[in-house]
Amino acid sequence: MRKDIFKADFFWPLASFSLIAMVFLLGAVFGLVRQFDLAATQREQTVVENGLLGRIEEAAQVVNTEGMWDDAVVNLDHTYNPAWAKANVSEFLWQNNGFRHSFVLDSKDGVIFAATKGDPVGLETFKAFSGFVAPLVARIRLAEQARGPFHGSYSGRLISRPIHASSVAAVGGEYFIVSVTLVQPDFGTALPKGPRAPVLVSALPMDEAFLKAFAHRFLLSNLHVDGDDTRNDLDEGHVGVRDSTGRYVATLDWTPQNPGQALLKRLIAPILTIMACLAGIVLILYRGTRRMAQGLIASEARAAHLAYYDPLTGLPNRVQFFDKLGQSLGQISRGHGAVAVLCIDLDRFKEVNDTYGHHVGDELIREAGRRLFAQCRSCDTFYRLSGDEFAIVQVQAEAKGAGALADRLVRTLAEPIQLGSGMVFAGCSIGIAVISASGVEPEEAFRQADLALYRAKASGKGQFAFFESEMDAAIKTRRALEGDLRLALAAGDLQMNYQPQVNHRDQMTGVEALVRWNHPERGMVSPAFFVPIAEECGLIGELGLFTLRRAFEDSHRWPGLRVAINVSASQLRMKDFVPRVEALLKEQKVDPFNFELEITEGLLLGDDPATHETLRRLRGIGFQLALDDFGTGYSSLSYLQRYPINKIKIDRSFISNLGWDSEAGAVVGAIVKLARALKLQVIAEGVETDVQRDELIAVGCSDIQGYLFSRPVGAEDIERLRRVPVRPARRMAS
């Protein structure tokens, strides 16, 4: 009778629950497959969008080579030479790069030359492109006006930078990448006649050959251009294409890979088999239910044990530690003597764990716990708190006794430990807090011991340290500096210094903006100290905007110099960072093309979509992006390809060994070759000797920054250095 009741009360609810669970399981599988495919498609769309921007930039660079040329100035500006235009513009761009249409506009923006597939055609051909080209030409004319006229004579150095604009245009049912570039001299053997120069306009068709090459580069299937807005079609991947005015032009569509669906097709049969097995298991579970019920009682007892004891070592855990510590501190007022708290941390646990694996790390924890426990008195209680952290509570203790115990613990773990994988050396550091006053909370006693532990580790590990009041003072100092930093930011009391960046002819080409804090009482506070404080207390956003505003403001003193500004990961993750930067640009009336934002490699490691979008928007505004400290973090070719990076900065750790370490020279040379292959600019920081400078120039790194030329100086000193050609200020012995 009881058996039948058990069946009625348990079996059918269990069977119903199992059926519902399997239905939900199937739904979850299909949902996850869909989400997986959507995520994969979104990643493809991001790659294709950046690839299209890169391809537009590549087309612009090709046209720039024909426009920024002394011969172009002579044959298109001084006198109009149609034969030269045919041979060096239309034929060259068509035969070598596939530009179907080429046009030359005179200084009044009137078309004077038109060619299709390399051969001259009627000037009326330009009418189909004029509406799309006009905004691009207007942008170029503004940049030309801002550049100003050329003055003086030039001897063998590049005197101008490209002035160009690009966009996608829909003309006659076809789509073109239209590149517009200003005709300029390169080395100054010929200079423009007037304030306005001719303009080259070239149109690269996004035809079958273009799409085939683009699809091959990014591994896309069925890539095509659709004139309709198909971005809501969930069966394809899409990237919207817009012209220079932001107007929607077309959609770049392709068939996404959908790895989730492919995987599901292979797994559907096993999944159905597993579900059938699960149905059988439900029946089997029914027969073992009574035995399971009996086992629950034992499990509850074990769970109660695990709540208070560490499962790896069997030692009391953190919960018991604070219970015992609270009881012991409460007895101080009853005259039971002082309480000593010892925090113990293994010095080389991470090294052993990473080298030999977690199973060896667990073995080390057990053996270390056994050795440490053996040194304790019967009245001492020993705990494992977490990871490789242990603690001891000594009652009726004194400093001398606590120090003697700590000394024994340090010495016993200094001896080699024989594990199954071999001999290892662990060692430990110990922090001690002796509490003799009543009313101290357990958390405060533990905090004091933990502060002493950090002091022991900072002093070289393998030793112990007692808590001292100045440790609290250091924490208070840090908090005081946080308040002072808030006031300094509000009052604008921080300073900006700038370190020159020069080329291989010792000519200044740019500066790096560096924030400095001269505290009224403490003197100069290192950025390595106050920037982390700003990160922790939420001031990094204000500090970053202060740096940007001052750099924008000071840049008016040095027209033509590019200013590099460091941007932190926290700033890039701010949702309103880009709008606030745009507002600063308008407020200070500066051109973002003259500024370079430096980011670190660690920022790219997470491949965060929000960060990727922020960088793309900053690049779209006109900022140049540089990868700082290149080679010290997680350098990856894929990051350089996915992110819109313009320049890499070789870290000073590679530069310091140049001249006496051949491997350092080989590494620097490899970085420069990588940058050139990816069409990236490269600069080296930390240059201090002639030998380092000469080796960098020899491997092709012509842009240099370091104490060899100048330390960071104030904005007014940059003006002085610009008036006098930069010469190395100090050359250290190699």
XYZ file of C-alpha atoms in Angstrom:
734
model
C 0.000 0.000 0.000
C 2.779 2.436 0.928
C 4.534 1.507 -2.327
C 1.465 2.488 -4.382
C 1.163 5.770 -2.540
C 4.817 6.434 -3.218
C 4.278 5.796 -6.935
C 1.308 8.166 -7.082
C 3.037 10.910 -5.119
C 6.408 10.739 -6.826
C 6.549 8.922 -10.137
C 4.081 10.950 -12.194
C 5.317 14.357 -11.001
C 8.853 13.185 -11.772
C 7.842 11.941 -15.228
C 5.992 15.195 -16.000
C 8.912 17.274 -14.806
C 11.325 15.250 -16.947
C 9.173 15.723 -20.051
C 8.964 19.470 -19.479
C 12.715 19.602 -18.853
C 13.441 17.836 -22.157
C 11.168 20.256 -24.042
C 12.934 23.189 -22.443
C 16.279 21.573 -23.227
C 15.408 21.357 -26.916
C 14.190 24.940 -26.896
C 17.379 26.076 -25.159
C 19.541 24.230 -27.704
C 17.789 25.853 -30.652
C 17.896 29.234 -28.934
C 21.605 28.934 -28.220
C 22.259 27.889 -31.818
C 20.429 30.978 -33.027
C 22.292 33.270 -30.641
C 25.600 31.658 -31.613
C 24.899 32.248 -35.308
C 23.816 35.844 -34.677
C 26.990 36.528 -32.695
C 29.116 34.994 -35.462
C 27.320 37.121 -38.075
C 27.842 40.265 -36.006
C 31.562 39.514 -35.788
C 31.668 39.031 -39.571
C 29.832 42.347 -40.057
C 32.364 44.164 -37.891
C 35.275 42.647 -39.825
C 33.676 43.474 -43.207
C 32.843 47.036 -42.142
C 36.446 47.682 -41.075
C 37.684 45.905 -44.202
C 35.607 48.176 -46.442
C 36.934 51.261 -44.639
C 40.443 49.896 -45.093
C 39.863 49.225 -48.795
C 38.601 52.796 -49.276
C 41.734 54.046 -47.522
C 43.931 51.839 -49.737
C 42.305 53.339 -52.844
C 42.943 56.834 -51.508
C 46.618 56.054 -50.864
C 47.048 54.900 -54.475
C 45.599 58.144 -55.853
C 47.689 60.169 -53.374
C 50.897 58.851 -54.972
C 49.873 60.459 -58.281
C 48.621 63.720 -56.778
C 51.405 64.474 -54.283
C 54.203 64.763 -56.877
C 56.308 67.649 -58.152
C 55.685 66.461 -61.754
C 51.933 66.676 -61.129
C 52.314 70.306 -60.036
C 54.268 71.121 -63.216
C 51.921 69.341 -65.646
C 48.562 70.029 -64.039
C 49.046 73.336 -62.202
C 51.749 75.335 -63.975
C 50.525 74.221 -67.408
C 47.849 71.754 -68.316
C 49.434 68.783 -70.136
C 46.701 66.328 -71.240
C 49.251 63.806 -72.522
C 50.888 63.722 -69.101
C 47.493 63.345 -67.434
C 46.637 60.434 -69.717
C 49.922 58.605 -69.174
C 50.400 59.253 -65.458
C 46.862 59.459 -64.149
C 44.211 57.660 -66.176
C 46.351 54.923 -67.787
C 48.385 54.276 -64.648
C 45.379 54.069 -62.322
C 43.371 51.909 -64.758
C 46.115 49.468 -65.744
C 47.688 49.069 -62.303
C 44.814 49.508 -59.899
C 41.554 49.183 -61.865
C 40.275 52.774 -61.516
C 37.744 52.976 -64.369
C 37.207 56.761 -64.384
C 39.743 59.547 -63.825
C 39.159 63.302 -63.846
C 41.234 66.438 -63.290
C 39.605 69.564 -61.855
C 41.304 72.934 -62.187
C 41.776 75.495 -59.426
C 38.175 76.684 -59.954
C 36.881 73.110 -59.623
C 35.989 72.900 -63.290
C 36.711 69.614 -65.075
C 39.574 69.874 -67.602
C 40.330 66.194 -68.153
C 38.174 63.065 -68.207
C 39.132 59.473 -68.991
C 37.467 56.073 -68.890
C 39.522 52.874 -68.752
C 42.662 54.905 -69.352
C 41.472 56.702 -72.522
C 40.306 60.338 -72.633
C 36.552 60.884 -73.064
C 34.227 63.836 -73.184
C 34.199 66.161 -70.163
C 30.443 65.608 -69.807
C 31.272 62.166 -68.329
C 32.012 63.975 -65.082
C 28.383 65.145 -64.691
C 27.318 61.740 -63.363
C 29.881 62.066 -60.532
C 29.698 65.793 -59.826
C 26.988 65.553 -57.177
C 28.950 62.992 -55.161
C 32.319 64.673 -55.671
C 31.256 68.212 -54.657
C 31.178 67.597 -50.857
C 34.540 65.815 -51.027
C 36.122 68.676 -52.978
C 34.715 71.151 -50.448
C 36.414 69.262 -47.626
C 39.707 69.261 -49.519
C 39.489 72.991 -50.200
C 38.971 73.674 -46.506
C 42.016 71.561 -45.665
C 44.010 73.316 -48.419
C 43.072 76.692 -46.974
C 44.040 75.557 -43.470
C 47.400 74.293 -44.785
C 48.288 77.657 -46.268
C 50.778 78.411 -49.043
C 54.271 76.960 -49.327
C 57.167 79.286 -48.547
C 60.882 79.212 -49.269
C 62.956 76.529 -50.907
C 63.198 72.902 -49.941
C 66.073 70.476 -50.172
C 65.388 66.791 -50.437
C 62.680 66.341 -47.808
C 58.975 65.679 -48.027
C 57.184 69.012 -47.573
C 53.509 68.087 -47.556
C 51.101 65.486 -46.324
C 48.232 64.118 -48.384
C 45.002 66.100 -48.502
C 42.318 63.754 -49.682
C 38.767 62.543 -49.117
C 36.995 59.343 -50.143
C 33.445 58.065 -50.328
C 31.233 55.464 -51.958
C 28.942 56.692 -54.743
C 26.107 55.145 -56.742
C 26.343 56.188 -60.404
C 24.208 54.780 -63.199
C 23.216 51.681 -61.272
C 26.855 50.923 -60.367
C 28.819 51.588 -57.197
C 32.221 53.240 -57.055
C 34.846 54.112 -54.456
C 35.489 57.752 -55.318
C 38.856 59.171 -54.169
C 39.576 62.894 -54.381
C 43.097 64.214 -53.726
C 44.754 67.620 -53.960
C 47.707 68.067 -56.329
C 50.690 69.023 -54.149
C 54.499 68.999 -54.385
C 56.398 66.273 -52.627
C 59.972 67.595 -52.417
C 59.346 71.176 -53.533
C 61.199 71.298 -56.862
C 58.003 72.862 -58.177
C 55.468 74.824 -56.128
C 51.801 75.664 -56.930
C 51.096 78.919 -58.806
C 48.236 80.091 -56.703
C 46.354 79.479 -53.474
C 44.217 76.730 -55.055
C 45.661 73.681 -56.807
C 44.088 71.181 -59.237
C 42.279 68.136 -57.877
C 42.438 64.500 -59.034
C 39.194 62.498 -58.946
C 39.289 58.721 -59.490
C 36.493 56.138 -59.367
C 37.186 52.482 -58.575
C 34.181 50.281 -59.511
C 32.849 47.866 -56.914
C 32.369 45.336 -59.701
C 32.594 41.565 -59.789
C 36.392 41.568 -59.719
C 36.412 43.946 -56.726
C 33.854 41.873 -54.815
C 35.653 38.617 -55.649
C 38.961 39.927 -54.275
C 37.247 41.415 -51.211
C 35.378 38.165 -50.504
C 38.603 36.165 -50.858
C 40.380 38.427 -48.388
C 37.702 38.078 -45.710
C 36.506 34.516 -46.526
C 32.968 35.559 -47.487
C 30.438 33.580 -49.521
C 28.040 35.030 -52.141
C 29.236 38.589 -51.572
C 27.192 41.143 -53.565
C 25.992 44.745 -53.481
C 22.268 45.396 -53.099
C 20.822 48.814 -53.878
C 17.892 48.230 -51.518
C 18.100 48.440 -47.738
C 18.267 44.717 -46.880
C 19.696 45.073 -43.383
C 16.573 43.556 -41.835
C 17.032 40.322 -43.803
C 18.113 37.878 -41.087
C 19.292 35.243 -43.559
C 22.286 37.280 -44.711
C 25.124 39.343 -43.270
C 24.913 43.053 -44.039
C 27.037 46.181 -43.918
C 25.376 49.458 -44.850
C 27.298 51.656 -47.281
C 26.935 55.439 -46.999
C 28.338 58.307 -49.053
C 30.280 61.320 -47.790
C 27.074 63.101 -46.701
C 25.939 60.135 -44.629
C 23.201 59.181 -47.083
C 22.495 55.479 -47.377
C 23.744 54.171 -50.745
C 23.581 50.385 -50.737
C 24.031 47.250 -48.666
C 26.964 44.878 -48.874
C 25.405 41.402 -48.427
C 26.859 37.926 -48.064
C 25.858 34.504 -46.802
C 27.051 34.109 -43.188
C 28.775 30.933 -42.103
C 26.179 30.012 -39.426
C 28.462 27.632 -37.520
C 25.701 26.908 -34.997
C 23.340 25.448 -37.589
C 26.126 23.355 -39.079
C 26.947 21.980 -35.661
C 23.280 21.333 -34.865
C 22.826 19.257 -38.028
C 25.642 17.004 -36.898
C 24.405 16.765 -33.325
C 20.639 16.412 -33.772
C 20.785 12.601 -33.967
C 22.975 12.285 -30.829
C 20.706 14.760 -29.010
C 17.603 12.737 -29.793
C 19.403 9.570 -28.711
C 20.415 11.222 -25.454
C 16.847 12.350 -24.812
C 15.628 8.801 -25.349
C 18.236 7.605 -22.888
C 17.137 10.274 -20.424
C 13.582 8.946 -20.606
C 14.935 5.519 -19.705
C 17.000 6.998 -16.928
C 13.865 8.521 -15.388
C 12.449 5.050 -14.994
C 15.682 3.791 -13.493
C 15.798 6.726 -11.103
C 12.403 5.804 -9.812
C 13.702 2.444 -8.606
C 16.622 4.063 -6.807
C 14.672 6.900 -5.266
C 14.325 5.334 -1.835
C 18.054 4.742 -1.615
C 18.628 8.352 -2.654
C 16.319 9.590 0.078
C 18.388 7.762 2.621
C 21.543 9.218 1.134
C 20.180 12.750 1.496
C 20.550 12.528 5.245
C 24.219 11.674 4.883
C 24.663 14.449 2.301
C 23.192 17.010 4.658
C 25.667 16.001 7.308
C 28.524 16.302 4.807
C 27.251 19.697 3.619
C 27.218 20.909 7.221
C 30.826 19.738 7.544
C 31.863 21.469 4.309
C 30.307 24.708 5.516
C 32.927 24.908 8.263
C 35.887 22.897 6.928
C 38.076 23.160 3.846
C 37.493 20.087 1.617
C 41.082 19.995 0.291
C 43.010 20.056 3.575
C 40.314 19.247 6.138
C 41.286 22.410 8.055
C 38.727 24.835 9.518
C 37.733 27.416 6.916
C 37.147 31.178 6.809
C 33.748 30.945 8.523
C 35.253 29.214 11.564
C 38.214 31.614 11.512
C 36.046 34.691 12.014
C 33.871 32.895 14.574
C 36.928 31.911 16.621
C 38.572 35.303 16.203
C 35.434 37.079 17.380
C 35.204 34.843 20.462
C 38.906 35.320 21.281
C 38.758 39.114 20.916
C 35.688 39.190 23.167
C 37.680 37.528 25.964
C 40.347 40.256 26.041
C 38.122 42.428 28.229
C 37.858 39.545 30.718
C 41.603 39.560 31.318
C 42.469 36.550 29.137
C 45.457 38.292 27.524
C 46.185 39.475 23.989
C 45.247 37.735 20.754
C 47.671 37.332 17.858
C 46.419 36.951 14.280
C 48.869 35.530 11.739
C 48.089 35.741 8.007
C 50.230 33.333 5.953
C 50.632 33.379 2.171
C 52.746 30.976 0.072
C 55.343 32.873 -1.980
C 55.700 30.628 -5.040
C 52.351 28.865 -5.214
C 51.285 30.488 -8.505
C 54.619 29.566 -10.101
C 54.233 25.912 -9.089
C 50.549 25.837 -10.059
C 51.217 27.319 -13.510
C 54.239 25.113 -14.154
C 53.009 21.726 -12.995
C 49.219 22.069 -13.035
C 46.400 22.367 -10.524
C 46.752 18.827 -9.194
C 50.333 19.568 -8.102
C 49.169 22.908 -6.700
C 46.573 21.069 -4.589
C 49.254 18.648 -3.400
C 51.451 21.592 -2.399
C 48.565 23.190 -0.454
C 47.991 19.946 1.473
C 51.685 19.445 2.284
C 52.197 23.098 3.253
C 49.140 22.950 5.500
C 50.465 19.786 7.159
C 53.882 21.373 7.836
C 52.447 24.613 9.164
C 49.938 22.834 11.407
C 52.742 20.747 12.918
C 54.450 23.945 14.203
C 51.393 25.190 16.103
C 50.713 24.727 19.773
C 47.670 22.774 20.899
C 45.979 26.025 21.926
C 46.606 27.662 18.535
C 43.927 27.257 15.874
C 45.000 26.912 12.245
C 42.776 27.753 9.232
C 42.839 27.697 5.461
C 41.118 30.868 4.259
C 41.310 30.501 0.466
C 43.757 29.587 -2.301
C 47.246 29.611 -0.793
C 46.241 31.756 2.193
C 46.258 30.377 5.758
C 45.691 31.979 9.161
C 46.401 31.252 12.820
C 44.660 32.615 15.907
C 46.840 32.614 19.062
C 45.124 33.219 22.378
C 46.956 34.516 25.478
C 49.663 35.633 23.065
C 52.435 38.198 23.105
C 54.583 39.681 20.357
C 57.618 37.584 21.262
C 55.690 34.314 21.104
C 53.906 35.255 17.887
C 57.249 36.202 16.323
C 58.801 32.892 17.411
C 55.920 30.946 15.841
C 56.182 32.983 12.638
C 59.919 32.329 12.493
C 59.327 28.576 12.811
C 56.697 28.684 10.071
C 58.960 30.622 7.679
C 61.871 28.243 8.289
C 59.804 25.077 7.869
C 58.435 26.212 4.500
C 61.856 27.423 3.372
C 62.924 23.779 3.197
C 62.311 21.918 -0.102
C 59.008 20.060 -0.453
C 58.953 16.658 -2.116
C 55.842 16.208 -4.262
C 54.811 13.530 -6.708
C 56.123 15.624 -9.628
C 59.472 16.343 -7.958
C 61.115 18.729 -5.523
C 59.673 22.256 -5.240
C 60.467 25.325 -3.151
C 57.496 27.282 -1.847
C 58.365 29.555 1.061
C 55.890 31.826 2.812
C 55.384 35.385 4.045
C 53.522 36.181 7.270
C 51.781 39.251 8.622
C 51.140 39.499 12.375
C 48.690 41.672 14.314
C 48.793 41.507 18.124
C 45.501 42.789 19.592
C 45.606 43.735 23.265
C 42.831 46.336 23.435
C 39.213 45.317 23.805
C 36.536 46.393 21.351
C 38.454 45.530 18.175
C 36.239 43.872 15.561
C 37.398 40.619 13.865
C 37.418 42.297 10.457
C 39.714 45.058 11.752
C 42.108 42.561 13.356
C 42.270 40.586 10.118
C 42.788 43.796 8.119
C 45.763 44.743 10.258
C 47.344 41.306 9.829
C 46.697 41.487 6.092
C 48.411 44.900 5.863
C 51.416 43.442 7.668
C 51.441 40.534 5.189
C 51.649 42.966 2.268
C 54.579 44.677 4.008
C 56.341 41.312 4.410
C 55.860 40.481 0.727
C 56.984 43.926 -0.360
C 60.136 43.538 1.738
C 61.311 40.522 -0.246
C 59.078 37.594 0.810
C 60.234 34.650 2.949
C 59.860 36.695 6.156
C 57.322 38.036 8.622
C 56.260 41.533 9.661
C 54.220 42.979 12.520
C 51.425 45.461 11.958
C 52.531 49.035 12.656
C 50.512 52.219 12.783
C 52.346 53.758 9.806
C 50.795 51.087 7.589
C 47.443 52.703 8.316
C 49.066 56.047 7.700
C 49.991 54.946 4.172
C 46.342 54.097 3.497
C 45.271 57.454 4.899
C 47.878 59.200 2.753
C 46.438 57.550 -0.328
C 42.947 58.684 0.635
C 44.208 62.211 1.286
C 45.834 62.283 -2.152
C 42.519 61.216 -3.661
C 40.828 64.249 -2.113
C 43.675 66.566 -3.180
C 43.478 65.195 -6.717
C 39.769 66.028 -6.848
C 40.521 69.590 -5.782
C 43.423 69.900 -8.222
C 41.241 68.763 -11.106
C 38.438 71.130 -10.119
C 40.872 74.055 -9.860
C 42.870 73.117 -12.987
C 46.106 72.912 -10.991
C 47.571 70.013 -12.950
C 50.244 70.799 -15.534
C 50.965 69.576 -19.045
C 54.463 68.794 -20.279
C 55.355 67.764 -23.806
C 58.187 65.560 -25.061
C 59.340 66.212 -28.648
C 59.163 63.547 -31.340
C 61.749 63.971 -34.119
C 62.642 62.373 -37.431
C 65.983 61.008 -38.562
C 67.146 64.553 -39.428
C 66.541 65.704 -35.835
C 63.561 67.778 -37.020
C 60.606 67.973 -34.647
C 57.491 66.342 -36.124
C 55.292 66.051 -33.058
C 55.040 65.965 -29.262
C 53.579 63.614 -26.664
C 51.349 65.230 -24.028
C 52.193 64.170 -20.446
C 50.198 65.259 -17.386
C 52.114 66.343 -14.250
C 50.973 67.144 -10.685
C 53.045 69.476 -8.520
C 51.409 68.989 -5.119
C 51.651 72.160 -2.966
C 52.916 70.146 0.017
C 54.305 66.876 -1.359
C 56.005 68.252 -4.470
C 55.939 66.361 -7.762
C 53.650 63.294 -7.587
C 54.420 60.640 -10.190
C 51.676 59.814 -12.740
C 52.411 56.161 -11.951
C 50.978 56.918 -8.491
C 48.108 59.358 -9.052
C 46.704 57.880 -12.303
C 45.856 54.527 -10.592
C 44.234 56.557 -7.799
C 42.124 58.331 -10.422
C 41.189 54.939 -11.921
C 40.087 53.568 -8.535
C 38.073 56.578 -7.368
C 36.323 57.327 -10.683
C 38.283 60.482 -11.563
C 39.942 59.053 -14.676
C 37.230 60.486 -16.919
C 37.764 64.027 -15.641
C 41.554 63.602 -15.687
C 41.437 62.374 -19.284
C 39.239 65.269 -20.430
C 41.526 67.726 -18.629
C 44.499 66.282 -20.541
C 42.643 66.476 -23.868
C 41.455 70.053 -23.275
C 44.923 71.326 -22.327
C 46.571 69.509 -25.229
C 43.997 70.927 -27.683
C 44.506 74.414 -26.243
C 48.333 74.287 -26.320
C 48.371 72.869 -29.863
C 47.376 76.310 -31.209
C 50.935 77.402 -30.393
C 52.501 74.841 -32.754
C 50.593 74.636 -36.052
C 51.782 71.680 -38.100
C 52.924 69.580 -35.127
C 51.035 66.393 -34.335
C 50.179 65.973 -30.635
C 50.028 62.452 -29.133
C 47.708 62.009 -26.124
C 47.391 58.893 -23.958
C 43.858 57.508 -23.533
C 43.054 54.919 -20.858
C 40.803 51.886 -21.111
C 38.391 53.446 -18.610
C 37.941 56.501 -20.834
C 37.188 54.388 -23.914
C 34.542 52.459 -21.972
C 32.706 55.675 -21.041
C 29.449 55.822 -23.003
C 29.691 59.583 -23.530
C 33.431 59.709 -24.271
C 33.147 60.342 -28.015
C 30.470 63.087 -27.721
C 32.516 64.854 -25.038
C 35.633 64.717 -27.214
C 33.664 66.126 -30.155
C 32.443 68.951 -27.927
C 36.051 69.697 -26.919
C 37.103 69.814 -30.577
C 34.425 72.410 -31.311
C 35.208 74.362 -28.158
C 38.951 74.567 -28.911
C 38.487 74.799 -32.722
C 41.157 72.240 -33.555
C 41.503 69.695 -36.367
C 41.425 66.083 -35.057
C 43.813 65.093 -37.883
C 46.590 66.849 -35.932
C 46.114 64.599 -32.905
C 47.104 61.036 -32.186
C 45.420 58.999 -29.433
C 47.715 56.419 -27.830
C 46.213 53.204 -26.422
C 47.933 50.206 -24.812
C 47.999 46.635 -26.110
C 46.199 45.259 -23.050
C 43.127 47.266 -24.065
C 42.736 45.186 -27.254
C 43.074 41.828 -25.522
C 39.410 41.498 -24.544
C 38.290 42.376 -28.077
C 35.400 44.302 -26.498
C 32.804 45.342 -29.141
C 32.083 48.612 -27.309
C 35.784 49.541 -27.306
C 36.038 48.552 -30.956
C 33.107 50.833 -31.812
C 34.579 53.735 -29.823
C 37.918 53.423 -31.636
C 36.140 53.253 -34.986
C 34.187 56.414 -34.204
C 37.326 58.263 -33.080
C 39.084 57.221 -36.288
C 36.050 58.368 -38.261
C 36.190 61.790 -36.619
C 39.757 62.157 -37.899
C 42.000 61.138 -34.997
C 45.041 58.989 -35.683
C 45.352 55.923 -33.399
C 48.679 54.632 -32.061
C 49.412 51.404 -30.164
C 51.636 52.357 -27.211
C 54.259 50.115 -25.542
C 54.108 47.703 -28.503
C 55.642 44.301 -27.765
C 55.270 44.346 -23.965
C 51.722 42.982 -23.726
C 49.716 40.717 -25.991
C 50.970 41.754 -29.432
C 48.846 40.109 -32.063
C 48.781 40.525 -35.812
C 45.028 39.943 -35.723
C 44.548 42.964 -33.424
C 46.492 45.184 -35.818
C 44.309 43.967 -38.686
C 40.962 44.223 -36.879
C 41.442 47.567 -35.191
C 41.863 50.883 -37.070
C 45.436 51.454 -35.876
C 47.670 53.951 -37.727
C 50.915 53.714 -35.788
C 52.786 51.483 -33.341
C 55.182 52.784 -30.695
C 58.093 50.448 -29.865
C 58.469 50.164 -26.092
C 61.582 51.524 -24.401
C 62.403 48.050 -23.012
C 63.488 47.003 -26.529
C 65.367 50.244 -27.201
C 67.464 50.171 -24.026
C 69.395 47.085 -25.222
C 70.215 48.387 -28.690
C 73.918 48.663 -29.364
C 75.056 45.736 -27.234
C 72.359 43.078 -27.599
C 72.013 41.759 -31.163
C 68.712 40.074 -30.310
C 67.222 43.444 -29.351
C 68.196 44.813 -32.752
C 66.626 41.826 -34.486
C 63.370 42.259 -32.549
C 63.176 45.983 -33.313
C 63.893 45.284 -36.979
C 61.142 42.675 -37.083
C 58.653 45.125 -35.523
C 59.538 47.798 -38.093
C 59.138 45.309 -40.975
C 55.772 44.203 -39.580
C 54.626 47.826 -39.386
C 55.710 48.531 -42.946
C 53.993 45.380 -44.223
C 50.743 46.512 -42.582
C 51.227 50.091 -43.874
C 51.572 51.398 -40.319
C 53.755 54.224 -39.094
C 56.284 53.360 -36.380
C 58.058 55.392 -33.687
C 60.497 54.367 -30.940
C 60.430 55.806 -27.417
C 63.114 55.901 -24.747
C 65.996 56.766 -27.121
C 68.934 57.986 -25.043
C 72.150 57.321 -27.010
C 73.574 57.943 -30.467
C 74.002 54.192 -30.947
C 70.311 53.544 -30.315
C 69.343 56.361 -32.705
C 71.650 55.124 -35.468
C 70.490 51.500 -35.182
C 66.841 52.575 -35.326
C 67.455 54.635 -38.453
C 69.361 51.704 -39.984
C 66.361 49.344 -39.610
C 63.937 51.918 -41.017
C 62.504 53.554 -37.895
C 62.924 57.253 -38.641
C 60.643 58.715 -35.924
C 62.225 58.842 -32.471
C 61.379 60.087 -28.968
C 63.561 60.185 -25.865
C 65.981 62.005 -23.553
C 68.615 62.035 -26.321
C 66.727 64.999 -27.768
C 64.761 66.435 -24.874
C 63.065 65.649 -21.606
C 59.366 66.541 -21.286
C 59.114 70.350 -21.153
C 56.454 73.018 -20.860
C 54.418 74.299 -23.810
C 56.453 77.501 -24.003
C 59.680 75.503 -24.332
C 58.243 73.599 -27.286
C 57.823 76.942 -29.033
C 61.497 77.695 -28.352
C 62.605 74.278 -29.608
C 60.606 74.786 -32.808
C 62.324 78.081 -33.529
C 65.742 76.442 -33.155
C 66.346 73.087 -34.984
C 66.253 70.212 -32.505
C 69.666 68.892 -31.602
C 70.385 66.066 -29.171
C 70.517 67.639 -25.726
C 72.394 64.828 -24.046
C 74.110 61.795 -25.506
C 74.837 59.079 -22.990
C 77.779 56.775 -23.408
C 76.961 53.640 -25.330
